[in-house]
Amino acid sequence: MYLKSQGLLYGLFQQTRFWLEKSVFIPITEARTRSQVSAAMWRDHLMEGMSFKQHGHNRCMFHEAVRDSAQEFCKKAASQKREDAPADEHWTSESEVVSAAEALCRFLGPDKKSNPTILLCFDEAHELTASTLSRFSELRRALQLIRHLPIWTIFLSTAGKFHLFTPELHMESSSRIASKSLHTYPVITETGFDEFAEPVASGSKTLSRIASTYHMAHLGRALFATRFDQGGKAVREGIIDFAQAKLLGLIPGNPTGAPPSDAQLACLAVRLGLDFKATSWGAGDAERRQVERHMRLALYAGSGSESMVTTSSSEPLLAEASYMTMRARTWMPVYALHQGLMSSGVSAGDRGEIAAALLLLLARDAAAARKGEDTSAPLDEDGAHRVISVTDFLQALLETDNEELVAQPPTSYHDSDAAFESLEAAFKDGKIWFNHFVHVDDYDVINQEFLWRLISRGAAVICATNELAIDLVVPVVIGDVLAKENVTAIFIQVKNDKRYTEKSTGWLFDAMDPFRIGLFSKGVNPLPVICMVFALASKNSVVGYLKARKVLRRSKRIQKLPVPSPLCPPGKKTTFTAYDIWCAAMTSRTFRVISYDQEPAYADILLRARSLANPYTPMPYPSQFEQNRGDMRRAMKPGVSSLPQHHQRYIDVQDKREVVLDDAVPERVQEDLQDRFSDAGEDSMDTDD
């Protein structure tokens, strides 16, 4: 095996030099130009005639030439070992490999910066690790012969089986590595993200542009942006179909039908940001299959049997491809999620927020589907059909009287103009654009400054664990222009506790103060907000609209309400305007997007929970090198934190330092809300049974 590895390297270096010597005519004195031109011509030569179905003629001929050279090399090496063969004192297999590599390097010219002149890339390299004495270990041994040359070797794999390349020391096949005389490089998981994004400034784009196919294609991995920019009209128009094929693990253009279970899980993962909770390597097979076949990202990988941390990051084009798959209705998302929880180690979240997020996605999809698609719009302005109104979203979500829903008065108001304004009037210009959720890592993201950025990627928010008062945020834009000052939100608090029933609990709404949460900074004239509580474990189903927030003990913001009259508004005067909705039970009588036969699956999903550790810089005291790797990993999860590394690739940030919010925004401290509002009774509300 070691000799065959030498033969492979010898053939590669020799045949590459033969072709370049016949094709590149640039003086050796112009080494930099010669190297660049050689690389470009070599790539074009091998790519000629390539397709999804077969290799091109030039690549096949090159492979045959390398194979023939390697076979001749091995024959000569074998003949040198025979006792009756004439000895060649100057010929050894090792020296021939080194000579062939040096000849190719000399042709390409010296590299004055000591950068790699040649890159050897082995794709799907896990195939080299199939046997005990693996081809990988023998190839690695052969590569040691040319370690003094500017040649760098990369082993690529989508299988997620990194332990085969960097096993624990006691399982290492190389004695020199096991004894720490030699060291292997750590697994590289960092993937370029938003490298081709069109930076957005607040107030510079309309929602139809932000939600366009063009904008989505340039966010996330370079795969989609480069294909979109370099392809013809048919390629650009089919970019969502291409993303769908990549997500489902299919050949582009092939009919899909009902996707297999792993592909269904991939569709949900990219829209809900699903995490896995496997506690051992063997239990993580489903997670690794997602990395291998369904575009899931490996965020961090240790060595040996250490855990691999994976993620489904914010990629709106993949989310849109998932939506197109779900819209076909050949499978039911709730059953796919339930199956994933049962057999694939998927986490349902800590408090029922994943199930609630699925309801919000399905409502968004239903409202968008009713609008229809405008196929005549150009791809950089075709996002209008993806943007929905606030009232359409709520009507698609809730099983209630639509007229009563939109006529709801504010529960609290901050000026006399808003006192009698219905929900429909307050949000007549309210627009929603999201097709997926992101799990944010810190509380500061729940602010206008960061929510508008998330809207620019079509993302709603699953809040950080222990976020005060809220679990989900659906950002809302008032008007058609995406600007910080135009952003408000729908807050959702999810309760997966049977103590929360069809009777509303007023202090939960009082805690959903947009100033306290941080949505609005001090001095901002607040836009109206919608506050919702999902009491999902309730036995009885209710959709209730609170008429007024009760006067709560030690609450300085809420004034006592006089007896209602035609001149006296039904709500309370506070520092903000809010419309409060209480939703009890995860049933078809509460949520319009649930059918009766799906209720048991939703009920079982509510029973599961887990948490996820920080994967960016997992070491306790990271070095500068590890911090740099951590910054790259943060760029792979755009928008989930207030740190600039999560934003600087796709947002036109004038100040590259960390964004500091208004000092007046209060700290998110854990207060005993139950004690604070222990005297708060049940609020008056209207209900729909």
XYZ file of C-alpha atoms in Angstrom:
689
model
C 0.000 0.000 0.000
C 2.887 2.353 0.799
C 4.466 1.720 -2.608
C 1.157 2.336 -4.392
C 0.809 5.641 -2.539
C 4.276 6.619 -3.748
C 3.303 5.640 -7.291
C 0.181 7.796 -7.133
C 2.158 10.856 -6.069
C 4.837 10.201 -8.683
C 2.236 9.906 -11.461
C 0.406 13.051 -10.348
C 3.514 15.203 -10.288
C 4.987 13.801 -13.492
C 1.861 13.979 -15.663
C 0.911 17.446 -14.404
C 4.386 18.755 -15.314
C 4.249 17.101 -18.744
C 0.981 18.855 -19.606
C 2.068 22.248 -18.257
C 5.364 22.162 -20.156
C 3.407 21.671 -23.395
C 0.817 24.357 -22.638
C 2.321 27.217 -20.595
C 4.894 29.480 -22.249
C 5.741 32.104 -19.656
C 9.377 32.807 -18.676
C 10.497 31.418 -15.332
C 11.513 34.971 -14.349
C 7.828 35.843 -14.143
C 7.191 33.183 -11.530
C 4.088 34.695 -9.959
C 2.318 35.181 -13.294
C 3.457 31.764 -14.466
C 2.032 30.072 -11.386
C -1.302 31.907 -11.637
C -1.693 31.249 -15.375
C -0.743 27.593 -14.914
C -3.385 27.130 -12.210
C -6.110 28.766 -14.316
C -5.246 26.823 -17.468
C -4.984 23.557 -15.546
C -8.399 24.017 -14.002
C -10.019 24.966 -17.330
C -8.400 21.946 -19.000
C -9.736 19.484 -16.421
C -13.198 21.102 -16.189
C -13.834 20.939 -19.930
C -16.779 18.653 -20.659
C -17.606 18.073 -16.975
C -21.249 17.481 -15.974
C -23.271 16.153 -13.041
C -23.474 12.754 -14.724
C -19.917 12.126 -15.911
C -16.338 13.356 -15.964
C -14.996 15.240 -18.952
C -12.686 13.679 -21.546
C -9.591 15.593 -20.388
C -9.994 14.530 -16.787
C -10.463 10.884 -17.792
C -7.346 11.001 -19.980
C -5.341 12.547 -17.141
C -6.494 9.851 -14.723
C -5.445 7.146 -17.194
C -2.026 8.763 -17.656
C -1.484 8.972 -13.893
C -2.542 5.348 -13.485
C -0.135 4.164 -16.203
C 2.757 6.154 -14.689
C 1.985 4.782 -11.226
C 1.906 1.213 -12.522
C 5.254 1.615 -14.293
C 6.675 3.134 -11.131
C 5.513 0.205 -8.996
C 6.855 -2.345 -11.514
C 10.276 -0.729 -11.491
C 10.287 -0.532 -7.686
C 9.352 -4.220 -7.447
C 12.064 -5.199 -9.924
C 14.692 -3.393 -7.825
C 13.888 -5.671 -4.915
C 14.477 -8.901 -6.855
C 17.810 -10.519 -6.116
C 18.496 -11.361 -9.777
C 17.640 -7.882 -11.063
C 20.433 -5.486 -12.082
C 20.885 -2.990 -9.277
C 20.552 0.756 -9.884
C 22.450 2.377 -7.047
C 20.956 5.813 -7.703
C 17.310 4.751 -7.980
C 14.940 4.426 -5.025
C 11.195 4.832 -4.967
C 11.457 7.584 -2.355
C 13.989 9.601 -4.360
C 11.877 9.326 -7.533
C 8.817 10.750 -5.766
C 10.863 13.635 -4.389
C 12.482 14.313 -7.790
C 9.099 14.410 -9.570
C 7.710 16.815 -6.962
C 10.778 19.058 -7.119
C 10.622 19.187 -10.928
C 7.011 20.377 -10.837
C 7.804 23.000 -8.202
C 10.749 24.280 -10.279
C 8.541 24.645 -13.329
C 5.961 26.682 -11.405
C 8.705 28.939 -10.064
C 9.985 29.846 -6.613
C 7.552 31.184 -4.021
C 9.229 34.043 -2.199
C 6.495 34.231 0.442
C 6.791 30.554 1.430
C 3.155 29.968 0.529
C 2.024 26.588 -0.821
C 2.798 26.317 -4.540
C 0.826 23.105 -5.028
C -2.347 21.926 -3.303
C -3.244 18.242 -3.315
C -6.940 17.850 -2.529
C -8.525 14.446 -1.845
C -12.328 14.738 -1.957
C -14.539 12.315 0.014
C -11.335 11.211 1.737
C -13.171 9.006 4.246
C -13.092 6.338 1.517
C -9.338 6.087 2.210
C -9.992 4.919 5.780
C -12.028 1.803 4.979
C -9.519 -0.820 6.205
C -7.507 -1.304 9.395
C -4.189 -0.602 7.644
C -5.831 2.191 5.775
C -4.813 3.761 2.517
C -5.007 7.067 4.360
C -2.249 6.183 6.822
C 0.011 4.867 4.035
C -0.659 7.914 1.864
C 0.138 10.146 4.829
C 3.415 8.247 5.241
C 4.275 8.805 1.563
C 3.502 12.501 1.846
C 6.167 12.756 4.545
C 8.735 12.419 1.742
C 7.859 15.862 0.343
C 7.217 17.732 3.573
C 10.144 20.098 2.834
C 8.512 21.299 -0.406
C 5.813 24.002 -0.780
C 3.126 21.346 -1.238
C 0.051 21.276 0.979
C -2.379 18.361 1.206
C -6.049 18.708 2.129
C -8.392 15.805 2.855
C -12.055 16.743 2.392
C -14.978 14.756 3.734
C -18.679 15.376 4.157
C -19.170 12.184 6.143
C -18.502 13.740 9.531
C -16.240 10.804 10.460
C -13.382 13.034 11.555
C -12.200 10.495 14.139
C -10.840 8.383 11.272
C -8.408 11.166 10.321
C -7.445 12.374 13.804
C -7.948 9.412 16.133
C -7.004 9.471 19.774
C -3.280 8.944 20.327
C -3.601 5.403 21.701
C -5.479 4.415 18.502
C -3.080 6.155 16.099
C -1.428 3.848 13.534
C 1.717 5.998 13.343
C 4.087 5.376 16.248
C 5.709 8.776 15.759
C 2.349 10.532 16.082
C 1.341 8.313 19.001
C 4.609 9.221 20.765
C 4.075 12.917 19.914
C 7.235 13.080 17.808
C 4.972 14.289 14.995
C 1.696 16.167 15.231
C -1.375 16.207 13.018
C -3.279 19.330 12.159
C -6.655 19.797 13.841
C -9.807 19.176 11.851
C -10.833 22.264 9.871
C -14.586 22.857 10.014
C -14.711 26.584 9.282
C -16.761 27.356 6.173
C -16.807 30.703 4.404
C -20.155 32.385 5.038
C -21.761 35.488 3.483
C -18.596 36.057 1.454
C -20.641 37.278 -1.531
C -23.386 39.005 0.463
C -24.609 42.403 -0.631
C -24.066 44.563 2.504
C -27.282 46.213 3.663
C -27.537 49.530 5.475
C -30.570 50.526 7.529
C -33.076 52.300 5.306
C -31.342 51.336 2.047
C -33.552 48.480 0.828
C -37.223 47.698 0.421
C -38.708 44.478 1.734
C -39.367 43.218 -1.796
C -35.636 43.547 -2.491
C -34.636 41.978 0.833
C -36.947 39.000 0.217
C -35.859 38.585 -3.413
C -34.266 35.468 -4.857
C -31.157 37.504 -5.723
C -30.646 38.663 -2.136
C -31.270 35.224 -0.640
C -28.882 33.529 -3.080
C -26.016 35.752 -1.914
C -26.396 34.903 1.778
C -24.806 31.829 3.336
C -22.391 29.544 1.507
C -20.568 30.685 -1.616
C -21.979 27.696 -3.514
C -25.241 29.443 -4.341
C -23.914 32.974 -4.916
C -21.197 31.869 -7.342
C -23.594 29.633 -9.242
C -26.155 32.439 -9.454
C -23.621 35.048 -10.608
C -21.833 32.867 -13.148
C -24.821 30.983 -14.527
C -27.131 31.870 -17.362
C -30.807 32.771 -17.154
C -31.947 29.172 -16.687
C -29.427 28.628 -13.876
C -30.479 31.810 -12.060
C -34.175 31.043 -12.392
C -33.573 27.509 -11.147
C -31.408 28.432 -8.161
C -34.132 27.493 -5.641
C -34.624 24.136 -7.362
C -30.862 23.603 -7.170
C -30.864 24.473 -3.450
C -33.776 22.085 -2.955
C -31.856 19.253 -4.627
C -28.787 19.925 -2.467
C -30.897 20.048 0.687
C -32.748 16.826 -0.100
C -29.627 15.054 -1.367
C -31.042 14.519 -4.863
C -29.800 15.042 -8.415
C -31.040 18.450 -9.683
C -34.021 18.131 -11.996
C -35.115 14.688 -10.811
C -38.677 14.307 -9.522
C -38.750 14.085 -5.760
C -42.146 12.781 -4.614
C -42.276 12.394 -0.858
C -38.694 12.888 0.396
C -37.144 10.237 2.682
C -37.163 10.751 6.434
C -33.631 12.209 6.588
C -34.526 14.740 3.889
C -37.727 15.706 5.728
C -35.681 16.254 8.863
C -33.248 18.418 6.872
C -36.130 20.607 5.685
C -37.223 21.188 9.270
C -33.673 21.650 10.564
C -32.853 24.460 8.161
C -36.062 26.335 9.062
C -36.232 25.645 12.797
C -32.503 25.516 13.507
C -32.893 22.073 15.067
C -30.202 20.822 17.437
C -29.252 17.241 18.216
C -28.790 15.812 21.691
C -26.740 12.659 21.000
C -24.552 11.886 24.020
C -22.161 9.455 22.294
C -20.484 9.005 18.929
C -22.587 6.019 17.986
C -25.824 7.832 18.793
C -24.907 10.659 16.407
C -25.319 8.771 13.123
C -28.432 10.729 12.145
C -26.674 14.018 12.845
C -23.642 12.991 10.759
C -25.917 11.953 7.880
C -27.343 15.454 7.923
C -23.804 16.833 7.540
C -22.897 14.307 4.854
C -25.988 14.548 2.656
C -28.206 17.451 3.653
C -26.129 20.634 3.934
C -25.842 20.728 7.717
C -22.697 22.515 8.927
C -20.037 21.071 11.212
C -19.291 23.984 13.516
C -16.632 22.343 15.684
C -14.879 18.987 15.795
C -12.364 17.752 18.330
C -10.103 14.750 17.961
C -10.690 11.059 18.521
C -14.101 10.324 20.011
C -14.794 13.898 21.078
C -18.185 15.212 20.104
C -18.805 17.111 16.903
C -21.001 20.207 17.146
C -23.171 20.792 14.098
C -25.668 23.473 13.183
C -28.250 24.500 10.620
C -27.346 28.122 10.153
C -29.249 31.064 8.692
C -29.401 30.404 4.950
C -32.632 31.897 3.565
C -32.236 30.250 0.158
C -32.142 26.783 1.720
C -35.093 27.769 3.924
C -37.020 28.850 0.834
C -36.164 25.540 -0.825
C -37.489 23.781 2.281
C -40.696 25.830 2.089
C -41.177 24.773 -1.541
C -40.795 21.130 -0.476
C -43.236 21.518 2.426
C -45.740 23.338 0.201
C -46.067 20.243 -2.001
C -47.875 18.607 0.964
C -46.565 15.129 0.196
C -45.556 14.860 3.883
C -46.594 16.425 7.182
C -43.905 18.480 9.005
C -45.227 17.708 12.478
C -44.924 13.956 11.898
C -41.409 14.395 10.525
C -40.433 16.424 13.593
C -41.993 13.878 15.916
C -40.149 11.049 14.162
C -36.904 12.993 14.449
C -37.397 13.350 18.179
C -38.137 9.670 18.565
C -35.372 8.151 16.441
C -32.758 10.741 15.444
C -31.818 12.418 18.700
C -33.324 15.779 17.749
C -33.952 18.264 20.546
C -37.442 19.700 20.967
C -36.073 22.636 22.961
C -36.333 23.453 26.641
C -39.840 24.864 26.912
C -41.887 23.843 23.870
C -40.495 26.672 21.752
C -39.683 24.385 18.795
C -43.272 23.200 18.511
C -44.478 26.788 18.817
C -41.996 27.953 16.174
C -43.320 25.276 13.813
C -46.834 26.681 14.252
C -45.590 30.168 13.379
C -43.802 28.864 10.292
C -46.870 27.007 9.090
C -48.990 30.124 9.592
C -46.492 32.205 7.642
C -46.484 29.601 4.856
C -50.273 29.515 4.688
C -50.507 33.305 4.462
C -47.776 33.473 1.798
C -49.378 30.694 -0.252
C -52.657 32.601 -0.351
C -50.908 35.610 -1.896
C -49.646 33.579 -4.839
C -46.368 33.984 -6.720
C -45.540 36.718 -9.232
C -43.418 34.946 -11.850
C -43.098 38.074 -13.990
C -41.016 40.043 -11.468
C -37.218 40.138 -11.937
C -35.204 37.995 -9.536
C -33.855 41.013 -7.670
C -37.369 42.344 -6.961
C -39.502 39.191 -6.751
C -39.793 39.151 -2.960
C -43.166 40.892 -2.668
C -45.103 37.622 -2.661
C -43.007 36.387 0.264
C -43.880 39.401 2.449
C -47.168 39.085 4.353
C -49.259 41.418 6.494
C -49.533 41.119 10.264
C -53.280 40.528 10.163
C -52.974 37.823 7.484
C -50.356 36.097 9.645
C -52.505 36.147 12.788
C -55.599 35.016 10.926
C -53.681 32.064 9.456
C -52.364 31.156 12.912
C -55.372 31.423 15.217
C -58.676 29.547 15.121
C -60.877 32.492 15.992
C -63.300 35.010 14.547
C -61.216 37.102 12.169
C -63.309 40.242 12.572
C -63.057 40.079 16.324
C -59.308 39.486 16.079
C -58.520 42.551 13.982
C -60.984 44.749 15.908
C -59.221 44.107 19.235
C -58.411 47.379 21.098
C -55.051 47.874 22.816
C -54.587 46.404 26.261
C -52.256 49.266 27.086
C -51.431 52.491 25.252
C -48.896 55.282 25.554
C -50.774 58.206 24.007
C -54.373 59.215 23.465
C -54.194 58.649 19.697
C -53.594 54.944 20.247
C -56.169 54.470 23.004
C -59.056 53.416 20.750
C -57.021 52.165 17.758
C -57.834 48.604 16.710
C -55.156 46.029 16.007
C -55.998 46.228 12.302
C -55.544 50.000 12.251
C -52.357 49.945 14.322
C -50.742 47.402 12.007
C -52.304 48.409 8.696
C -48.791 48.939 7.292
C -47.209 46.101 9.308
C -45.233 43.654 7.149
C -43.622 40.330 8.057
C -40.796 38.614 6.187
C -39.280 35.431 7.556
C -38.948 31.875 6.298
C -36.830 30.390 9.099
C -35.802 30.824 12.737
C -32.393 31.357 14.276
C -31.462 30.479 17.859
C -29.790 33.572 19.267
C -27.019 33.290 21.834
C -27.573 36.436 23.881
C -30.383 38.706 24.999
C -29.090 41.918 23.384
C -30.233 40.750 19.939
C -33.837 41.560 20.959
C -33.386 45.188 19.969
C -34.344 47.203 16.895
C -30.646 47.467 15.987
C -30.307 43.706 15.507
C -33.827 42.672 14.554
C -33.680 44.694 11.330
C -30.497 42.816 10.479
C -32.240 39.482 11.002
C -35.135 40.630 8.826
C -32.570 41.238 6.068
C -31.935 37.460 6.107
C -35.583 36.435 6.495
C -35.103 35.239 10.060
C -37.352 35.223 13.115
C -35.925 34.538 16.578
C -35.880 31.689 19.061
C -34.618 33.436 22.179
C -31.668 32.437 24.304
C -32.407 30.101 27.186
C -33.776 31.967 30.236
C -34.638 35.045 28.171
C -36.738 37.236 30.416
C -40.461 37.023 29.574
C -40.267 35.930 25.915
C -39.285 32.823 23.961
C -40.016 33.691 20.319
C -39.894 36.941 18.383
C -41.417 37.588 14.970
C -39.993 40.905 13.735
C -42.410 43.327 12.070
C -41.630 46.234 9.747
C -44.010 49.190 9.622
C -43.908 50.291 5.983
C -42.038 49.012 2.944
C -38.497 50.164 3.791
C -36.296 48.067 6.079
C -34.940 50.519 8.639
C -34.107 50.220 12.321
C -36.696 52.792 13.394
C -39.463 50.945 11.488
C -39.046 47.685 13.394
C -41.376 46.362 16.066
C -42.252 42.791 17.003
C -44.697 40.083 17.958
C -43.539 38.635 21.302
C -44.484 35.060 22.180
C -43.987 33.506 25.580
C -44.327 29.710 25.545
C -45.557 27.903 28.644
C -45.328 24.138 28.705
C -46.713 23.876 32.231
C -50.166 22.647 33.227
C -50.422 25.422 35.811
C -51.098 27.797 32.919
C -54.619 27.071 31.746
C -57.325 28.805 29.723
C -57.406 31.495 32.428
C -55.032 34.317 31.565
C -52.194 35.224 33.926
C -51.769 38.974 33.826
C -48.240 39.293 35.178
C -46.896 37.347 32.202
C -48.034 40.138 29.899
C -46.799 42.861 32.226
C -43.336 41.291 32.058
C -43.430 41.587 28.242
C -42.525 45.264 28.418
C -40.677 46.159 25.170
C -38.511 48.694 27.016
C -37.587 46.237 29.726
C -36.910 43.477 27.198
C -34.767 45.885 25.195
C -36.687 46.126 21.917
C -36.828 49.918 22.279
C -34.018 51.973 23.766
C -34.645 54.868 26.105
C -36.014 57.926 24.335
C -37.464 55.970 21.388
C -41.071 56.701 20.434
C -42.350 53.100 20.612
C -44.235 51.411 17.826
C -47.128 49.133 18.845
C -46.288 45.545 19.806
C -48.286 42.330 19.979
C -47.782 40.142 23.048
C -48.907 36.516 22.982
C -48.778 33.748 25.564
C -48.992 30.142 24.376
C -50.211 28.068 27.343
C -49.636 24.876 25.398
C -50.174 22.395 28.242
C -53.668 23.650 29.015
C -56.437 21.051 28.873
C -59.000 23.508 27.526
C -58.683 25.462 24.301
C -59.024 29.241 24.243
C -58.042 32.225 22.122
C -58.531 35.233 24.377
C -58.037 38.968 23.926
C -57.200 40.878 27.060
C -59.279 44.025 27.502
C -56.928 45.696 29.968
C -53.808 44.989 31.952
C -54.670 44.805 35.627
C -53.227 47.248 38.177
C -50.338 45.211 39.548
C -48.608 45.527 42.861
C -45.380 47.595 42.778
C -45.895 48.357 39.096
C -45.146 52.043 38.575
C -45.797 51.971 34.831
C -49.505 51.112 34.903
C -52.126 53.561 36.077
C -55.451 52.618 37.604
C -58.216 52.488 35.020
C -61.432 54.463 35.557
C -64.764 52.857 34.803
C -64.964 52.407 30.978
C -67.167 54.843 29.069
C -67.432 56.080 25.469
C -64.841 58.717 26.377
C -62.644 56.395 28.410
C -60.525 53.794 26.575
C -60.706 50.156 27.697
C -56.938 49.775 28.106
C -54.352 51.163 30.530
C -52.077 54.133 29.910
C -48.434 52.993 30.027
C -45.169 53.765 28.246
C -46.042 51.622 25.207
C -48.973 50.313 23.160
C -49.629 46.575 23.278
C -52.238 44.116 22.047
C -52.355 41.022 24.275
C -53.561 37.579 23.148
C -53.805 34.449 25.327
C -53.703 31.101 23.471
C -54.410 27.988 25.520
C -53.806 24.376 24.420
C -51.968 23.107 21.363
C -55.079 21.903 19.582
C -56.998 22.495 16.388
C -59.485 24.612 18.370
C -56.743 27.120 19.186
C -54.445 27.057 16.179
C -55.759 26.976 12.645
C -52.593 25.300 11.332
C -53.223 22.161 13.451
C -55.594 19.461 12.288
C -57.409 17.239 14.763
C -55.436 14.104 13.851
C -52.133 15.927 14.432
C -52.876 16.831 18.055
C -51.281 13.686 19.615
C -48.005 14.324 17.755
C -47.874 17.921 18.969
C -48.665 16.808 22.516
C -45.762 14.354 22.506
C -43.335 16.939 21.101
C -43.995 19.135 24.151
C -42.480 16.497 26.436
C -38.904 16.733 25.210
C -36.077 19.121 26.010
C -32.302 19.624 25.937
C -29.577 22.300 25.925
C -26.496 22.995 23.765
C -23.048 24.156 24.871
C -21.111 27.030 23.303
C -19.167 25.665 20.278
C -17.325 28.802 19.118
C -14.343 28.726 21.480
C -14.861 25.542 23.508
C -11.450 25.686 25.210
C -11.428 27.415 28.644
C -8.572 29.798 27.765
C -8.461 30.131 23.962
C -5.267 31.278 22.249
C -5.319 34.014 19.613
C -5.363 31.279 16.983
C -8.409 29.662 18.597
C -10.085 33.063 18.917
C -9.567 33.617 15.189
C -11.124 30.224 14.498
C -13.941 31.196 16.837
C -14.532 34.360 14.792
C -14.822 32.253 11.638
C -17.313 29.970 13.401
C -19.324 32.984 14.522
C -19.479 34.182 10.911
C -21.018 30.788 10.082
C -23.959 31.691 12.363
C -24.881 35.194 11.217
C -27.307 37.269 13.209
C -27.499 35.150 16.374
C -25.576 37.517 18.674
C -24.801 41.192 19.112
C -21.076 40.519 18.590
C -19.863 42.103 15.313
C -18.389 38.818 14.051
C -21.963 37.606 13.501
C -22.802 40.594 11.278
C -19.778 42.200 9.608
C -19.872 40.117 6.416
C -23.425 40.986 5.376
C -24.112 44.327 7.083
C -22.512 47.661 6.199
C -21.231 48.313 9.715
C -19.495 51.698 9.882
C -17.882 50.962 13.232
C -16.310 47.497 13.189
C -16.066 47.413 16.957
C -18.669 45.702 19.100
C -22.045 47.436 18.933
C -22.933 48.912 22.314
C -26.614 49.464 22.941
C -28.071 52.460 24.736
C -26.934 52.534 28.360
C -30.527 53.037 29.399
C -31.489 49.536 28.267
C -31.853 47.639 31.568
C -29.854 44.520 32.323
C -31.588 41.174 31.831
C -31.641 39.967 35.376
C -33.599 37.046 36.677
C -36.273 38.483 38.950
C -38.846 36.631 40.902
C -41.819 37.699 38.813
C -44.160 35.413 40.674
C -43.390 37.204 43.930
C -43.553 40.601 42.286
C -47.027 39.982 40.930
C -48.277 37.548 43.545
C -51.396 39.634 44.102
C -52.257 39.829 40.403
C -55.532 38.117 39.643
C -56.987 36.888 36.405
C -57.459 39.571 33.767
C -60.693 40.272 31.983
C -60.675 38.844 28.475
C -62.883 37.695 25.663
C -62.562 34.047 24.652
C -63.450 31.825 21.752
C -64.258 28.246 22.726
